[in-house]
Short mmCIF file of C-alpha atoms in Angstrom, two decimals:
data_model
loop_
_atom_site.label_atom_id
_atom_site.label_comp_id
_atom_site.label_asym_id
_atom_site.label_seq_id
_atom_site.Cartn_x
_atom_site.Cartn_y
_atom_site.Cartn_z
CA MET K 1 14.82 25.21 -57.37
CA ILE K 2 17.55 22.51 -56.99
CA GLY K 3 14.69 20.46 -54.88
CA ILE K 4 12.19 20.82 -57.61
CA ASP K 5 14.63 19.58 -60.01
CA SER K 6 15.56 16.74 -57.79
CA GLU K 7 11.70 16.13 -57.79
CA PHE K 8 11.15 16.09 -61.74
CA CYS K 9 13.91 13.32 -62.08
CA ASN K 10 12.40 11.07 -59.29
CA VAL K 11 9.24 11.40 -60.53
CA GLU K 12 10.01 10.69 -64.24
CA SER K 13 12.32 8.02 -63.61
CA PHE K 14 9.63 6.38 -61.60
CA ILE K 15 6.65 6.85 -64.15
CA THR K 16 8.99 5.93 -67.26
CA GLY K 17 10.08 2.60 -65.30
CA LEU K 18 6.16 1.59 -64.64
CA THR K 19 5.29 2.71 -68.61
CA ASP K 20 8.28 0.78 -70.02
CA LYS K 21 7.43 -2.27 -68.09
CA TRP K 22 3.55 -2.25 -68.87
CA PRO K 23 3.50 0.01 -72.17
CA LYS K 24 0.38 -2.01 -73.40
CA TYR K 25 -1.42 -0.37 -70.39
CA LEU K 26 0.22 2.63 -69.50
CA HIS K 27 1.83 4.19 -72.80
CA ALA K 28 -1.39 5.72 -74.15
CA LYS K 29 -2.18 6.86 -70.82
CA ARG K 30 1.05 8.61 -69.71
CA LYS K 31 -0.42 12.21 -69.08
CA THR K 32 -3.46 10.57 -67.02
CA PHE K 33 -0.93 8.11 -65.14
CA THR K 34 1.47 11.32 -64.55
CA LEU K 35 -1.28 13.52 -62.87
CA LEU K 36 -2.37 10.59 -60.78
CA VAL K 37 1.08 9.61 -59.66
CA CYS K 38 1.74 13.50 -58.90
CA ILE K 39 -1.85 13.85 -56.90
CA GLY K 40 -0.73 10.44 -54.97
CA MET K 41 2.58 12.03 -53.88
CA PHE K 42 1.27 15.24 -52.88
CA VAL K 43 -1.48 13.76 -50.52
CA LEU K 44 1.13 11.58 -48.78
CA SER K 45 3.84 14.35 -48.50
CA SER K 46 1.12 17.08 -47.36
CA SER K 47 1.41 15.38 -43.65
CA MET K 48 4.91 17.15 -43.87
CA VAL K 49 3.42 20.69 -43.49
CA THR K 50 1.36 19.99 -40.69
CA ASN K 51 2.61 21.24 -36.95
CA GLY K 52 4.20 17.76 -36.58
CA GLY K 53 5.44 17.57 -40.40
CA MET K 54 9.30 18.08 -39.28
CA TYR K 55 9.48 15.42 -36.97
CA ILE K 56 8.25 13.18 -39.71
CA PHE K 57 10.42 14.98 -42.69
CA GLN K 58 13.11 14.05 -40.19
CA LEU K 59 12.21 10.21 -40.22
CA MET K 60 12.12 10.36 -44.03
CA ASP K 61 15.04 12.31 -44.48
CA THR K 62 17.26 9.96 -42.55
CA TYR K 63 15.91 6.60 -43.16
CA SER K 64 14.46 6.97 -46.93
CA ALA K 65 16.41 9.59 -48.68
CA SER K 66 19.84 8.78 -47.33
CA GLY K 67 21.74 6.60 -44.80
CA ILE K 68 21.74 2.98 -44.60
CA SER K 69 19.02 2.21 -47.49
CA LEU K 70 20.81 4.39 -50.07
CA LEU K 71 23.81 2.74 -49.40
CA TRP K 72 22.37 -0.89 -49.68
CA VAL K 73 20.87 -0.10 -52.86
CA CYS K 74 23.60 1.64 -54.47
CA PHE K 75 26.08 -1.24 -53.35
CA PHE K 76 24.29 -3.81 -55.09
CA GLN K 77 23.63 -1.57 -58.29
CA THR K 78 27.30 -1.08 -58.65
CA ILE K 79 27.83 -4.92 -58.34
CA ALA K 80 25.81 -5.69 -60.57
CA ILE K 81 26.90 -3.53 -63.46
CA SER K 82 30.53 -3.63 -62.79
CA TRP K 83 31.07 -7.28 -61.64
CA PHE K 84 27.99 -9.16 -63.24
CA PHE K 85 27.38 -7.46 -66.26
CA GLY K 86 31.10 -6.33 -66.60
CA ALA K 87 32.78 -3.22 -66.46
CA ASP K 88 34.56 -3.47 -69.87
CA ARG K 89 31.00 -4.01 -71.09
CA PHE K 90 29.60 -1.09 -69.64
CA ARG K 91 32.88 1.01 -70.98
CA GLU K 92 31.70 -0.40 -74.48
CA CYS K 93 27.87 0.87 -74.11
CA VAL K 94 29.44 4.16 -72.88
CA ASN K 95 31.37 4.44 -75.88
CA GLN K 96 28.59 3.42 -78.18
CA MET K 97 26.63 6.42 -76.51
CA LEU K 98 28.98 9.15 -76.10
CA GLY K 99 31.75 8.33 -78.69
CA PHE K 100 34.74 7.71 -76.11
CA ARG K 101 35.70 4.97 -73.86
CA PRO K 102 35.74 5.87 -70.16
CA ASN K 103 39.71 5.53 -68.94
CA LEU K 104 41.10 3.20 -66.12
CA PHE K 105 40.50 5.59 -63.55
CA TRP K 106 36.68 4.90 -64.07
CA TYR K 107 37.19 1.16 -64.28
CA ILE K 108 39.23 1.25 -60.89
CA CYS K 109 36.47 3.19 -59.35
CA TRP K 110 33.70 0.86 -60.72
CA VAL K 111 34.97 -2.12 -60.01
CA TYR K 112 37.27 -1.83 -56.69
CA LEU K 113 36.70 1.53 -55.03
CA ALA K 114 33.37 2.47 -55.18
CA PRO K 115 32.03 -1.22 -53.73
CA PHE K 116 34.92 -0.85 -51.04
CA VAL K 117 33.85 2.34 -50.01
CA MET K 118 30.03 1.85 -49.93
CA ILE K 119 30.63 -1.50 -47.72
CA THR K 120 32.77 0.01 -45.47
CA VAL K 121 30.52 3.04 -44.82
CA PHE K 122 27.63 0.60 -44.67
CA ILE K 123 29.31 -1.66 -41.93
CA PHE K 124 30.70 1.57 -39.83
CA PHE K 125 27.04 2.68 -39.87
CA ILE K 126 25.56 -0.26 -38.40
CA ILE K 127 28.19 -0.60 -35.69
CA LYS K 128 28.18 3.37 -34.79
CA TYR K 129 23.96 3.15 -35.27
CA GLU K 130 22.29 5.82 -32.93
CA PRO K 131 18.51 6.52 -32.64
CA VAL K 132 17.46 9.39 -34.72
CA LYS K 133 16.88 12.84 -33.28
CA TYR K 134 15.36 15.75 -33.56
CA GLY K 135 17.63 18.63 -32.53
CA ASN K 136 19.98 18.01 -29.37
CA HIS K 137 16.66 17.55 -27.21
CA TYR K 138 14.24 15.44 -28.60
CA THR K 139 14.52 11.51 -29.15
CA TYR K 140 12.01 9.89 -31.27
CA PRO K 141 10.21 6.71 -29.13
CA TRP K 142 10.56 3.21 -29.92
CA TRP K 143 7.66 3.16 -32.12
CA GLY K 144 8.83 6.34 -34.23
CA GLU K 145 12.20 4.45 -34.51
CA GLY K 146 10.81 1.44 -35.80
CA LEU K 147 8.68 3.25 -38.39
CA GLY K 148 11.92 4.47 -39.36
CA ILE K 149 13.62 1.25 -39.81
CA THR K 150 10.51 -0.12 -41.62
CA ILE K 151 10.69 2.88 -44.05
CA SER K 152 14.33 1.92 -45.32
CA LEU K 153 13.37 -2.07 -45.13
CA ILE K 154 10.61 -1.19 -47.55
CA SER K 155 13.24 -0.24 -50.05
CA MET K 156 16.15 -2.80 -49.19
CA ILE K 157 13.85 -6.07 -48.48
CA TRP K 158 13.35 -6.30 -52.35
CA ILE K 159 16.72 -7.17 -53.18
CA PRO K 160 17.04 -10.45 -51.33
CA LEU K 161 13.42 -11.12 -51.72
CA TYR K 162 13.84 -11.52 -55.50
CA ALA K 163 17.03 -13.56 -54.92
CA VAL K 164 14.73 -15.81 -53.28
CA TYR K 165 12.36 -15.60 -55.74
CA TYR K 166 14.63 -16.50 -58.37
CA LEU K 167 15.98 -19.56 -56.65
CA MET K 168 12.86 -20.90 -55.87
CA THR K 169 10.94 -20.56 -59.12
CA GLU K 170 13.88 -21.21 -61.62
CA SER K 171 14.55 -24.75 -62.77
CA GLY K 172 17.98 -26.70 -62.33
CA THR K 173 20.33 -27.44 -59.47
CA LEU K 174 21.07 -24.92 -56.75
CA ARG K 175 24.58 -24.33 -58.62
CA GLN K 176 22.82 -24.14 -61.99
CA LYS K 177 20.47 -21.18 -60.61
CA LEU K 178 23.60 -19.19 -59.08
CA GLU K 179 25.45 -19.72 -62.26
CA ARG K 180 22.34 -18.70 -64.60
CA GLY K 181 21.81 -15.87 -62.08
CA PHE K 182 25.32 -14.47 -62.01
CA THR K 183 26.10 -14.42 -65.26
CA PRO K 184 24.97 -11.85 -67.88
CA ILE K 185 23.15 -12.80 -71.16
CA PRO K 186 25.07 -12.65 -74.43
CA GLU K 187 25.33 -9.49 -76.61
CA VAL K 188 21.58 -9.59 -77.91
CA LYS K 189 21.36 -9.40 -81.82
CA CYS K 190 18.01 -8.35 -83.59
CA ARG K 191 16.09 -11.90 -84.45
CA THR K 192 13.76 -10.04 -87.04
CA LYS K 193 15.03 -7.94 -90.08
CA ILE K 194 12.63 -5.42 -90.56
CA ASN K 195 12.65 -2.76 -93.12
CA LYS K 196 11.71 1.03 -92.75
CA GLU K 197 8.26 0.64 -93.91
CA THR K 198 7.41 -2.12 -91.90
CA LYS K 199 8.65 -0.55 -88.85
CA ASN K 200 6.67 2.40 -89.79
CA ILE K 201 3.59 0.41 -89.79
CA ILE K 202 4.18 -1.45 -86.51
CA ASP K 203 4.81 2.13 -84.59
CA ARG K 204 1.38 3.15 -86.01
CA ARG K 205 -0.55 -0.19 -85.17
CA ILE K 206 0.73 -1.23 -81.57
CA ASN K 207 2.32 0.90 -78.78
CA ILE K 208 6.08 -0.28 -78.76
CA GLN K 209 9.39 1.43 -77.96
CA LEU K 210 12.09 1.06 -80.79
CA MET K 211 15.66 0.97 -80.14
CA GLU K 212 17.37 2.42 -82.99
CA CYS K 213 20.84 0.69 -82.79
CA SER K 214 20.52 -2.77 -84.61
CA THR K 215 16.35 -2.16 -84.90
CA LEU K 216 15.63 -3.90 -81.82
CA VAL K 217 12.03 -4.30 -80.96
CA TYR K 218 10.18 -4.66 -77.58
CA CYS K 219 6.69 -5.57 -77.93
CA ASP K 220 3.80 -7.86 -76.89
CA ASN K 221 2.26 -8.26 -80.27
CA ASN K 222 2.31 -10.90 -82.76
CA ASP K 223 3.47 -8.49 -85.24
CA SER K 224 7.06 -8.82 -83.95
CA LYS K 225 9.03 -11.06 -81.67
CA ASN K 226 10.13 -10.74 -78.71
CA ILE K 227 13.79 -10.80 -77.68
#
């Protein structure tokens, strides 16, 4: 049951992320899209119930679900939120959502302890790296080890790749690009004031998402402005 609950979270977050990214194409067909995603995941995971499925599961468990790739992603997520977005701004966001501000203990954990622990574990994982084994006897061949490392890189490589893409596509000097990239956007305020009646009309005409706080509107239609 715990595994099923985790799958619900993973699938829902994946589908919600893609639906929010392309609401014009996926929001109206969310159920169909969800069905196709579940079928695709079922087909991909069916190899794990074959005779050699446990060996595939061991590779996935070591290189995909835990270990170096998870540490890599979590480290950069923590840095992005606590350092660049700002731990104080994040505490204010929590206060707006839950009605209380996290205390100093959480601030220290987000800014100092969590990044330090993750980068330390990451370094020791690299230093003490050993090829994956199944049980105490079976050692994976070189191509199996390479397949596992490739699985890890699939989720890790996008962070440096996007950094390179950002530097290549943005205008200005290298210093200006780095300053803009490391500086969070200022507090966004609604540029277009709409009343309740206009808001209901927009809701009916196009598929958009509305944030009730300050009536922020996100859409790709001329009926409202992009923020």
